[in-house]
Short mmCIF file of C-alpha atoms and ligand atoms in Angstrom, two decimals:
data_model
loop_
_atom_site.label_atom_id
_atom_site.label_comp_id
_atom_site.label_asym_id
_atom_site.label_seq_id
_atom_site.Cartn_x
_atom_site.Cartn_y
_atom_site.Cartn_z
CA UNK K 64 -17.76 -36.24 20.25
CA UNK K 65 -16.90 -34.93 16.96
CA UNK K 66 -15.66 -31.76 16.89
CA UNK K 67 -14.80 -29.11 13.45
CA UNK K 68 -12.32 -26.26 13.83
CA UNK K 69 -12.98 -23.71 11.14
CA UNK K 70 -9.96 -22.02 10.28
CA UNK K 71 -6.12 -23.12 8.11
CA UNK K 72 -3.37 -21.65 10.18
CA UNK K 73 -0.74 -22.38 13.18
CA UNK K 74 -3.35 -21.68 15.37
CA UNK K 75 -6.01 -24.15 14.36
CA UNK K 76 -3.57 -26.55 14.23
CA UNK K 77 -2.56 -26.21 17.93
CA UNK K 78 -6.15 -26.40 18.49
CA UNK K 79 -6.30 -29.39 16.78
CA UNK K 80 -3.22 -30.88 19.00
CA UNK K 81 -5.26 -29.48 22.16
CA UNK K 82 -8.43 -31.08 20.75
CA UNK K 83 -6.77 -34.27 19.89
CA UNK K 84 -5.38 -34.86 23.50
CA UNK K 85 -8.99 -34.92 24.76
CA UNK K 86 -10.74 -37.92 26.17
CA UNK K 87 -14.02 -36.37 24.94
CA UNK K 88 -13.07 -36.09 21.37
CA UNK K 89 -13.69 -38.72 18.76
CA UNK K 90 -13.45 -37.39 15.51
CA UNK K 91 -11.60 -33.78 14.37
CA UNK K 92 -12.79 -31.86 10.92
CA UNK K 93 -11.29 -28.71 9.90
CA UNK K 94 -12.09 -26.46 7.51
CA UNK K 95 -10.19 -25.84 5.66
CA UNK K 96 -7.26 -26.91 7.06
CA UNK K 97 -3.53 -27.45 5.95
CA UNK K 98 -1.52 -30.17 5.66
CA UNK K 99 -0.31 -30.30 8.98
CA UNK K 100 -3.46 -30.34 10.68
CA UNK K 101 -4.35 -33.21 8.50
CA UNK K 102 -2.46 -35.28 10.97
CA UNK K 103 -5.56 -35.07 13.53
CA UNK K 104 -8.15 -33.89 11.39
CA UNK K 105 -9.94 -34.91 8.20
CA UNK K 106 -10.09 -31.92 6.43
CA UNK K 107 -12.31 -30.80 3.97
CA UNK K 108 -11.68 -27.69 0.98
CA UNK K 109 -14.52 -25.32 2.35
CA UNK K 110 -13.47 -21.89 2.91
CA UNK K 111 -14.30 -20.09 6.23
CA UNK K 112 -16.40 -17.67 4.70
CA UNK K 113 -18.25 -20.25 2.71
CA UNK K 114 -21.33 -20.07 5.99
CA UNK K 115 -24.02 -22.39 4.28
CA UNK K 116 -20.94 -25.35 3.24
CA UNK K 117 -19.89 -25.05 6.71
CA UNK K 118 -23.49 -25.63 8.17
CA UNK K 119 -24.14 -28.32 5.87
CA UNK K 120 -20.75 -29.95 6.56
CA UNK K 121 -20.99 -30.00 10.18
CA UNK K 122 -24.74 -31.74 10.00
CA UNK K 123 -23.83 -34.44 7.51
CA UNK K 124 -20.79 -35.35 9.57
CA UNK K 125 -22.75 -34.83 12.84
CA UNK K 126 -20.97 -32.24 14.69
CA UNK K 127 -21.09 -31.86 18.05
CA UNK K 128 -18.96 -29.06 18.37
CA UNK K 129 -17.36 -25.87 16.24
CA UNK K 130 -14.67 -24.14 17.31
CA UNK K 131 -14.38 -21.01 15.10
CA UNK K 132 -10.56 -20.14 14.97
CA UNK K 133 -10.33 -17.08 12.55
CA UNK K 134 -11.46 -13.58 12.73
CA UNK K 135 -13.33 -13.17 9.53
CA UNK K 136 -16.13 -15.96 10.02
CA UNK K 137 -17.06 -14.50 13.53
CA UNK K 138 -17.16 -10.99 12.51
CA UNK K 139 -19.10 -12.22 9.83
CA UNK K 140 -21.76 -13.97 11.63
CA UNK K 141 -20.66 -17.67 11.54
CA UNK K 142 -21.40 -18.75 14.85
CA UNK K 143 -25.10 -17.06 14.85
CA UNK K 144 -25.73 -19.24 11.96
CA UNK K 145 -24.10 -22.67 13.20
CA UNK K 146 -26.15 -22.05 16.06
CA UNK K 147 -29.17 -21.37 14.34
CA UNK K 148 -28.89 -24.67 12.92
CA UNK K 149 -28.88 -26.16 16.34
CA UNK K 150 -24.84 -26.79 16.24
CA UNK K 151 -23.22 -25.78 19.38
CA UNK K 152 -20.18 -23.45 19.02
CA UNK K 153 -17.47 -22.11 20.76
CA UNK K 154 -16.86 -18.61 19.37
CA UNK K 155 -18.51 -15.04 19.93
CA UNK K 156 -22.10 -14.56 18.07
CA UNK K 157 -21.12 -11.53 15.53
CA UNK K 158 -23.27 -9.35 17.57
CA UNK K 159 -20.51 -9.76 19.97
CA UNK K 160 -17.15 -10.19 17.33
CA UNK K 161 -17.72 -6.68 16.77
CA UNK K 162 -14.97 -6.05 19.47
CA UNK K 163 -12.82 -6.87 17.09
CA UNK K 164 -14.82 -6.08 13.73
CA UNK K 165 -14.81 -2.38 14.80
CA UNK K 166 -12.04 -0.51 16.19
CA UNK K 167 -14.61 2.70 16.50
CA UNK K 168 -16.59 0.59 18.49
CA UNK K 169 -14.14 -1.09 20.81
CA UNK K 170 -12.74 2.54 21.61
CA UNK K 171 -16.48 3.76 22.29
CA UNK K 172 -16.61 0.97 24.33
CA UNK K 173 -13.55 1.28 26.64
CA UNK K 174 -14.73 5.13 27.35
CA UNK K 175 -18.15 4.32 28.17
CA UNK K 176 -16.83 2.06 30.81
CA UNK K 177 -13.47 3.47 32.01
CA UNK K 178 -11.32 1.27 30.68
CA UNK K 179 -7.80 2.32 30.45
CA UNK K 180 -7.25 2.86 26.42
CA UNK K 181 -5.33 5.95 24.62
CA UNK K 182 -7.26 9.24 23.81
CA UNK K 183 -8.78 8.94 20.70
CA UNK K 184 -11.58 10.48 18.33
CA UNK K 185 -13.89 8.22 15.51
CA UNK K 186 -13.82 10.05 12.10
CA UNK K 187 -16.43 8.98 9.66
CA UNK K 188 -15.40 12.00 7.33
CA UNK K 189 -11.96 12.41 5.92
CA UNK K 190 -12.21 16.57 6.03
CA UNK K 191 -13.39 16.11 9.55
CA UNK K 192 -10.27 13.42 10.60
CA UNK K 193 -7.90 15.81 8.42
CA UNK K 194 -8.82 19.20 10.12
CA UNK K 195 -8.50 17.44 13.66
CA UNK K 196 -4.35 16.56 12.57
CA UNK K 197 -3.71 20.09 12.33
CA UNK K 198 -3.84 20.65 16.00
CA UNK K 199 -2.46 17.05 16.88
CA UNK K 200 0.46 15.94 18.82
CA UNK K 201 2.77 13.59 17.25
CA UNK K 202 3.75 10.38 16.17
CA UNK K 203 0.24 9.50 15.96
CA UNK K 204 -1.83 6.42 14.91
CA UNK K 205 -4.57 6.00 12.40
CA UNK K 206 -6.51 2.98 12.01
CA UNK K 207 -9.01 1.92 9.59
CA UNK K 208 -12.22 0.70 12.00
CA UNK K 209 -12.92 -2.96 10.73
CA UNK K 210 -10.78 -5.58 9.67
CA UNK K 211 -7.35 -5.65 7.46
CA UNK K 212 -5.32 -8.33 8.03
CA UNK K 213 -3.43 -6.58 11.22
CA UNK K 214 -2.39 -4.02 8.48
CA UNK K 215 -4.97 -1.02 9.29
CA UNK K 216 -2.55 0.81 11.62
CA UNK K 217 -0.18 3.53 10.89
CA UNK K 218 1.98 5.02 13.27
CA UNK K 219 2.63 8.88 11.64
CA UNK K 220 5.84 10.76 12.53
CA UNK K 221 4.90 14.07 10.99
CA UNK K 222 1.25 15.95 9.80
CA UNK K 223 2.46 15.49 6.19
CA UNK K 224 2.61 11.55 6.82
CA UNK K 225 -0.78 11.69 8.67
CA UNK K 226 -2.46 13.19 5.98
CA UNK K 227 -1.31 10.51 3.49
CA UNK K 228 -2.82 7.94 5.78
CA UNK K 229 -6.30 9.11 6.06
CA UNK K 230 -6.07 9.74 2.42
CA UNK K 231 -4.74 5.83 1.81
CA UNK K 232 -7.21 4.54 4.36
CA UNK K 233 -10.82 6.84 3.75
CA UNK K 234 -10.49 7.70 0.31
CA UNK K 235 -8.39 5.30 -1.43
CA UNK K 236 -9.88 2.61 0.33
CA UNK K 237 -6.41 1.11 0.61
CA UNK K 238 -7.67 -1.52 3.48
CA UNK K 239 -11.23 -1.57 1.62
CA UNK K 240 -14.47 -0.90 3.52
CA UNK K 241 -12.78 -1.64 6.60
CA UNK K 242 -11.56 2.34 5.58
CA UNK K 243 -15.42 3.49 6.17
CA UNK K 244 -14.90 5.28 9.49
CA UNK K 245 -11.23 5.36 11.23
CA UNK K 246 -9.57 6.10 14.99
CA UNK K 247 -6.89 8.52 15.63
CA UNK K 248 -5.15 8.10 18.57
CA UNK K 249 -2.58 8.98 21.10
CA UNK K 250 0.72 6.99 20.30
CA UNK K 251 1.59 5.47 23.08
CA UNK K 252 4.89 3.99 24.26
CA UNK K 253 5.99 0.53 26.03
CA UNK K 254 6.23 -2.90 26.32
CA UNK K 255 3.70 -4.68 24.70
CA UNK K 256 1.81 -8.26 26.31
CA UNK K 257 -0.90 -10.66 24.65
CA UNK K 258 -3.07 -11.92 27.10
CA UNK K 259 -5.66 -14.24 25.90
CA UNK K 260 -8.68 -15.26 28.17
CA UNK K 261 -11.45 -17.58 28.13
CA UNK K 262 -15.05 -15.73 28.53
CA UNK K 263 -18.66 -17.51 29.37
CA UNK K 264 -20.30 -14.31 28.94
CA UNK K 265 -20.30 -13.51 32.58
CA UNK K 266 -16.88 -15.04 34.02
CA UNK K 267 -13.38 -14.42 32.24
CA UNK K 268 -10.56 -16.67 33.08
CA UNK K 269 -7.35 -15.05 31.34
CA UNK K 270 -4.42 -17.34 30.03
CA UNK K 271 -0.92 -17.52 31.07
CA UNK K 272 0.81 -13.87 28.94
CA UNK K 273 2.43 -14.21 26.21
CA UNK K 274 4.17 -11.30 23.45
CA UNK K 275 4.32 -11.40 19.70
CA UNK K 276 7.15 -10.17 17.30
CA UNK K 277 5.07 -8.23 14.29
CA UNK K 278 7.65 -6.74 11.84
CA UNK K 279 9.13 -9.08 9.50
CA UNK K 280 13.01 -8.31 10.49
CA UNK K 281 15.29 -8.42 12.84
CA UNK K 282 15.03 -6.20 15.42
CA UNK K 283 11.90 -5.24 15.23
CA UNK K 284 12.38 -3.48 11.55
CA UNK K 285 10.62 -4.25 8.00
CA UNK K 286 7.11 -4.65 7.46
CA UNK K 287 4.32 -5.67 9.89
CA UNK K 288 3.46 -9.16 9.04
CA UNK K 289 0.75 -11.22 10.44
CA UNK K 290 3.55 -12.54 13.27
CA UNK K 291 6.93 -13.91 13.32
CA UNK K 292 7.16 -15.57 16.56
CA UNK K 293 6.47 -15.70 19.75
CA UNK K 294 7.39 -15.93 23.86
CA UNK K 295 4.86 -17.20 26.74
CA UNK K 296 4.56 -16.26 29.53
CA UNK K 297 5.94 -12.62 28.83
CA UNK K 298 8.64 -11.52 32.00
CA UNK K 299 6.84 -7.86 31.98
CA UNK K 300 3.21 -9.38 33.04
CA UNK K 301 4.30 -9.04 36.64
CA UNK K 302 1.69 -9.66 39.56
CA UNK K 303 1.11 -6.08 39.59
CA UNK K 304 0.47 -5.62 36.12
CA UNK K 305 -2.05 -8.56 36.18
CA UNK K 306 -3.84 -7.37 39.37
CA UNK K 307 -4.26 -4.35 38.13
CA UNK K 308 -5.87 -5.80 34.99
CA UNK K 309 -7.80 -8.14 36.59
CA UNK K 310 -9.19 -5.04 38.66
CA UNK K 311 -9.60 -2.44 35.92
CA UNK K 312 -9.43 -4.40 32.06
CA UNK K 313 -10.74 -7.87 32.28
CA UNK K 314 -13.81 -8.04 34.02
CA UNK K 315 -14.26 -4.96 32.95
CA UNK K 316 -14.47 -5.26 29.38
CA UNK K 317 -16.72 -8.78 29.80
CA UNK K 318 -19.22 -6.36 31.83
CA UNK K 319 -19.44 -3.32 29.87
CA UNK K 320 -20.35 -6.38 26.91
CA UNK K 321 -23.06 -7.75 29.01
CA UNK K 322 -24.47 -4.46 29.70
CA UNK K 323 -24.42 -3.40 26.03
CA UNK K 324 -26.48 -6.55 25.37
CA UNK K 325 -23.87 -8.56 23.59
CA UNK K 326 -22.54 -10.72 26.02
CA UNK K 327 -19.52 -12.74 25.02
CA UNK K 328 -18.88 -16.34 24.59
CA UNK K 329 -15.25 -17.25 23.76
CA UNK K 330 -11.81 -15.75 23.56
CA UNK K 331 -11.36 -12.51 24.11
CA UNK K 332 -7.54 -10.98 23.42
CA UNK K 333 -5.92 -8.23 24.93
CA UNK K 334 -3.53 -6.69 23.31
CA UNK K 335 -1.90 -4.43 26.15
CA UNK K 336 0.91 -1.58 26.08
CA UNK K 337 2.67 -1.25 29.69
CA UNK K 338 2.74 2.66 29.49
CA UNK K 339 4.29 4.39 32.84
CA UNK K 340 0.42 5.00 33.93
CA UNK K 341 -0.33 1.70 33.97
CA UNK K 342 -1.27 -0.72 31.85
CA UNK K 343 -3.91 0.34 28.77
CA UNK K 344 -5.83 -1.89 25.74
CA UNK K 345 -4.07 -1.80 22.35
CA UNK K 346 -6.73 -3.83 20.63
CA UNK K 347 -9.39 -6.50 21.35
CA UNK K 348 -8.99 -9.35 19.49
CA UNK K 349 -12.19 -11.48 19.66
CA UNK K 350 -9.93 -15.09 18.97
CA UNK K 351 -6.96 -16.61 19.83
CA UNK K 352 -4.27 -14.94 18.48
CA UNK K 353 -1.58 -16.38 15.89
CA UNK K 354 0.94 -17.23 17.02
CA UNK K 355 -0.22 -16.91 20.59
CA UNK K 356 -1.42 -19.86 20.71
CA UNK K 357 1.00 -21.74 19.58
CA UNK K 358 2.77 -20.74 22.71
CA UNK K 359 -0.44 -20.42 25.18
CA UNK K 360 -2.11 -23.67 24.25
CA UNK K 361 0.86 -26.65 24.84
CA UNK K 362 1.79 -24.90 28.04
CA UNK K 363 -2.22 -24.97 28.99
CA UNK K 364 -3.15 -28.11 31.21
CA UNK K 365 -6.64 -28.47 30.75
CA UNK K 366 -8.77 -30.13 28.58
CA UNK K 367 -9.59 -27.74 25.61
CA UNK K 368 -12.76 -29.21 24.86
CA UNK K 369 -14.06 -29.44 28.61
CA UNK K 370 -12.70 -25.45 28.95
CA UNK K 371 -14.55 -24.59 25.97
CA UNK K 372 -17.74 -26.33 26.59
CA UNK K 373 -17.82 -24.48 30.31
CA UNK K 374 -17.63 -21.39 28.20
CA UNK K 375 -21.12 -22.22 26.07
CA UNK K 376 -22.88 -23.88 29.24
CA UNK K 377 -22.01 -20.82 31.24
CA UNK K 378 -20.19 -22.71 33.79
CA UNK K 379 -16.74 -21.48 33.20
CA UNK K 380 -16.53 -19.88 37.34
CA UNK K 381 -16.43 -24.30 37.96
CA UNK K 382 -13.15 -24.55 35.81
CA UNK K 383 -9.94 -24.18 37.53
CA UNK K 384 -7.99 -23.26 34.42
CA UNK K 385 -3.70 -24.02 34.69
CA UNK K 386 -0.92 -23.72 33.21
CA UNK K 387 2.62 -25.91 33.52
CA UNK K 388 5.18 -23.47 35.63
CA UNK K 389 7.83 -23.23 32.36
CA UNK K 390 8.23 -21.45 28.95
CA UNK K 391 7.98 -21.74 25.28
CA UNK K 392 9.05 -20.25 22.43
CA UNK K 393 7.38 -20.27 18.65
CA UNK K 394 10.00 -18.97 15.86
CA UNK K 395 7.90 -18.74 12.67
CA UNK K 396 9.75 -20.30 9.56
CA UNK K 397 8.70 -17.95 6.41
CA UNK K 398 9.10 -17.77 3.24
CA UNK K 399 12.37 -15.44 1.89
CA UNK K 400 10.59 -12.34 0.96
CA UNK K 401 7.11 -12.50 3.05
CA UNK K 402 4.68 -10.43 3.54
CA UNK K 403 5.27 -8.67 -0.01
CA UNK K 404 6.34 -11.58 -2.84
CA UNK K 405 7.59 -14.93 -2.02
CA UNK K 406 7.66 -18.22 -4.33
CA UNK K 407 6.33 -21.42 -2.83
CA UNK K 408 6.15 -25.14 -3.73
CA UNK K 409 9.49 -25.70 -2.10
CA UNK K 410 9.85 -29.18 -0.47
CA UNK K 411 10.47 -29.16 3.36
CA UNK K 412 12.47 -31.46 5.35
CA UNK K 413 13.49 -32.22 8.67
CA UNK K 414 9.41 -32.66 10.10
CA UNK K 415 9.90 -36.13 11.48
CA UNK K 416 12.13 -35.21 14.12
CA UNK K 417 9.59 -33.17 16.14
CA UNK K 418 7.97 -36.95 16.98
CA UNK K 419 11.10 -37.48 18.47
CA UNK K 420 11.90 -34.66 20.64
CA UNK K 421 9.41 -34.53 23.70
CA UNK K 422 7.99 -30.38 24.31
CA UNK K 423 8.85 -29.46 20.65
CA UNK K 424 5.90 -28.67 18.34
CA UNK K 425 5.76 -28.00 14.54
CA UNK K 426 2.73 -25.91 13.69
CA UNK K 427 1.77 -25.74 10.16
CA UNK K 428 0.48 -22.36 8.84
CA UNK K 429 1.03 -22.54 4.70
CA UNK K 430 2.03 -26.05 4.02
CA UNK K 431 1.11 -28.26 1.42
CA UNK K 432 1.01 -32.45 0.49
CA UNK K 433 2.77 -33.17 -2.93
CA UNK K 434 3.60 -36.59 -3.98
CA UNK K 435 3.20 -37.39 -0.08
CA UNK K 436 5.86 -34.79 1.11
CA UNK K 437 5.50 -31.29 2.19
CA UNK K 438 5.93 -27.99 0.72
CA UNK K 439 5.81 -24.45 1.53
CA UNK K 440 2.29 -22.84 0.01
CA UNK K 441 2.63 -19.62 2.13
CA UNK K 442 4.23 -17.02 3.29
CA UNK K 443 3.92 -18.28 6.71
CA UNK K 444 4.75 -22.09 6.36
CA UNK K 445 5.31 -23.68 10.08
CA UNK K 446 5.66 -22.16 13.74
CA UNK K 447 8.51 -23.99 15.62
CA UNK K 448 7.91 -24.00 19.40
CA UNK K 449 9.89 -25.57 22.04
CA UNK K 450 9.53 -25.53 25.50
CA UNK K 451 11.93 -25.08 28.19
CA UNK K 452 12.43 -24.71 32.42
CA UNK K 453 12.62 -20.68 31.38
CA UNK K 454 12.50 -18.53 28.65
CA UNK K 455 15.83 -18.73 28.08
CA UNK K 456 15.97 -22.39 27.61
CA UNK K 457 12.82 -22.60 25.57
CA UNK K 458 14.62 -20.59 23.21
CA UNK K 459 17.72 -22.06 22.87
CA UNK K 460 15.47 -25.35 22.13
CA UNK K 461 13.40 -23.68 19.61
CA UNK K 462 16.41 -21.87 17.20
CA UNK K 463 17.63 -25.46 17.52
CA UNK K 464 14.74 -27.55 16.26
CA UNK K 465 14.62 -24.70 13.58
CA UNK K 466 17.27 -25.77 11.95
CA UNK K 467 16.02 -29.30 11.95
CA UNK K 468 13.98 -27.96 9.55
CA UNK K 469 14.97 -26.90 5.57
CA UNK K 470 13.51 -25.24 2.37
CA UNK K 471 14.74 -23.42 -0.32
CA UNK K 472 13.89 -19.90 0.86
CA UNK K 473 13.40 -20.31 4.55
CA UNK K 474 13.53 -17.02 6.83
CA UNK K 475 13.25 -16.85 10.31
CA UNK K 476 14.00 -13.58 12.57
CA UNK K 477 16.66 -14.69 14.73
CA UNK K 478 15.53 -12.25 17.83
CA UNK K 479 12.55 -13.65 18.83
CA UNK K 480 12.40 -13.61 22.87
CA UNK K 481 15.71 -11.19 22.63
CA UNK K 482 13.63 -8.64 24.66
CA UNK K 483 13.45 -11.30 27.68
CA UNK K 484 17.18 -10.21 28.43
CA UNK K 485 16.36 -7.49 29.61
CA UNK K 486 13.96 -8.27 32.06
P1 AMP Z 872 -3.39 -3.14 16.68
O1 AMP Z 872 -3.80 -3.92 15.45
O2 AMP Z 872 -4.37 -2.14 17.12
O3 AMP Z 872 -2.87 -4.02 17.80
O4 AMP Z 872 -2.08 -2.37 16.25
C1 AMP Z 872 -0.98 -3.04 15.70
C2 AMP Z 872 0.28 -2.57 16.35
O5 AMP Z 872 0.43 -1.17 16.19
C3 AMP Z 872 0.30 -2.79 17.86
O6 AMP Z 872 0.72 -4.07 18.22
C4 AMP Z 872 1.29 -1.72 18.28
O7 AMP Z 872 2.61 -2.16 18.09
C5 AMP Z 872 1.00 -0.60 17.34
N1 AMP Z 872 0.05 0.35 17.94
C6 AMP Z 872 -1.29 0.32 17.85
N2 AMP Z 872 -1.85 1.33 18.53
C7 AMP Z 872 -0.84 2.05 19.05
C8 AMP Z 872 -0.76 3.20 19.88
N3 AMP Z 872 -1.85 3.87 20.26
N4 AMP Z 872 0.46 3.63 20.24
C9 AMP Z 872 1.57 2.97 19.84
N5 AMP Z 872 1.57 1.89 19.08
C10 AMP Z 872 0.39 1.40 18.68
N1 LIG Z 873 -0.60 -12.21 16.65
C1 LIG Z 873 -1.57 -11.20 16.58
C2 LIG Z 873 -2.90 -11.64 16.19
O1 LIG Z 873 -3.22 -12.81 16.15
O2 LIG Z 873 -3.72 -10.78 15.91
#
């Protein structure tokens, strides 16, 4: 079959390696793409948000399958309008997306149903959200409802601090309209684990764990950026930590959406804190994450396409859904200076010996083809992952084939998995 991804980052392109290794699949398009993706995809300069290009794209090419990678396009309704045009796709309708479109609503959600989340209150006025931090407890975290880039949160130390981020986020629309309405909540504390599930709308089948680094430096410091590497499976996801998800998060969540009347079709993400009552939901990410998956998805064993399809037919309870017993690690090469101001156009070298090296992966994220070599256009440019017998292993393997690779202003963290010593 021929299959599109819609998306341009490290994840699509280990979706694209996933859907590449499949029997089923003939021909991969992506949209838009990058330059590493272009390896197993011919891809084609239409944004994500550009809805009516990508309809018309996937019909002339005669697509029998869209997987919708990003959050934007499914908050924003892509997959009701694929479908609409008689296109199957793998993806949430945006009637269901909104788990991660809206924080407010996600938060509404979990205390409808009981699910274990931190105290919170919505504020759609900024008088309202700044009376209520006068008798709060801090830190504290604010967070603009809809979308930002994984920028909308502020953890607050002090009132004075608090009251600069409502003003930032409600009145100076720092994060835009996703500033409309905002959450305050509890600030919680502990260790934090991705776990990323497939979801037919009635049966959820959650991925091997994995856990993110967000700040830009070194020990956890510096800016949040969009993700700087990445461990799978995470040593804190013990058995008890997943049983007790499975029995009070998971199917939990894929219920409450079915009984809202938004039932929902794809990946659903929990982000999870391990607080010392039990495990409670961050966030709800309505995708795969980045760079989860590049982690997740060369440790899964299944066919991606057959997974995904069982999660459109409804038949997902048939799929026995596996993952190889070992580890990987993903350390995200940068460029000097991201997430503020970087300079790009750099040539990189050293990508040929990842076809060498079985269990080592080069991901791109912000790459580019000049003069047929590569160079950086981002200030993400490639996720390294390697895996390994254990965690430990895996990352030895990946800081190695890191520095297989060079460019002029290449930055790395050089703690990524550190936390796995202490487990
Ligand atoms: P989110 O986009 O909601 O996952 O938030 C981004 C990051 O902010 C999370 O990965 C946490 O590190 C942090 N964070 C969010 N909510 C809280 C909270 N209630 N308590 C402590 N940290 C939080
Ligand atoms: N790595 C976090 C995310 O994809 O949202």
């Amino acid at each position: 079959m021929n299959v599109l991804i819609v998306g341009s980052g490290g994840r699509e392109h280990a979706i694209a390696y996933c859907a590449a290794k499949s029997e089923k699949t003939d021909k991969i398009y992506c949209t838009p793409g990058n330059a590493g993706i272009a390896e197993y995809a011919e891809c084609a300069p239409i944004g994500a948000m550009e809805f009516d290009k990508i309809v018309a794209f996937a019909k002339e090419k005669e697509v029998d399958l869209v997987i919708v990678g990003m959050d934007d396009p499914l908050v924003g309704g892509l997959v009701d309008e694929l479908e609409a045009a008689g296109i199957r796709t793998f993806g949430p309708r945006k009637n269901a997306a909104i788990l991660e479109g809206s924080k407010a609503f996600s938060k509404d959600l979990m205390k409808k149903y009981n699910i274990p989340t931190a105290a919170y209150e919505n504020f759609t006025d900024p008088d309202k959200a700044l009376s209520y931090l006068e008798t709060s407890k801090f830190p504290i975290v604010l967070k603009a409802d809809g979308l930002a880039l994984g920028k909308g949160v502020l953890i607050c130390n002090t009132l004075e601090e608090a009251k600069q981020g409502v003003k930032e986020i409600m009145l100076d629309k720092k994060f835009g309209s996703a500033g409309n309405e905002m959450v305050i909540e509890e600030f919680m504390t502990g260790r934090e684990v991705s776990v990323l599930s497939f979801v037919d709308g009635n049966t959820i089948k959650t991925m091997t764990s994995a856990q993110d680094h967000k700040r830009a430096g070194d020990g956890d410091t510096g800016l949040n950026t969009g993700g700087m590497g990445t461990f799978s499976p995470s040593p804190f996801y013990t058995k008890e930590v997943e049983e007790f998800c499975n029995k009070y998060i998971y199917q939990a969540t894929v219920d409450a959406m079915k009984a809202e009347g938004r039932p929902f079709k794809g990946v659903i993400f929990f982000g999870l804190m391990l607080t010392e009552e039990g495990p409670k939901v961050l966030e709800y990410n309505a995708r795969f994450g980045d760079p989860e998956a590049q982690v997740v998805l060369p440790r899964m064993k299944n066919d991606i396409i057959e997974v995904v399809e069982a999660c459109i037919d409804g038949t997902l309870d048939q799929v026995d859904l596996q993952f190889e017993d070992n580890a990987a690690v993903c350390v995200v090469l940068a460029s000097e200076g991201y997430p503020v101001r970087y300079d790009k156009g750099f040539q990189i070298t050293g990508l040929d010996e990842f076809k060498k090296h079985e269990g080592y992966y080069c991901f791109h994220a912000g790459t580019r083809l000049e003069d047929g070599h590569f160079v950086t256009n981002g200030g993400r440019v490639l996720g390294v992952t390697a895996k390994g017998k254990d965690l430990k292993e895996a990352r030895a393997n990946a800081y190695a084939a890191a520095e297989w690779v060079q460019f002029a202003n290449k930055y790395m963290r050089h703690d990524i998995g550190k936390a796995i010593d202490e487990a």
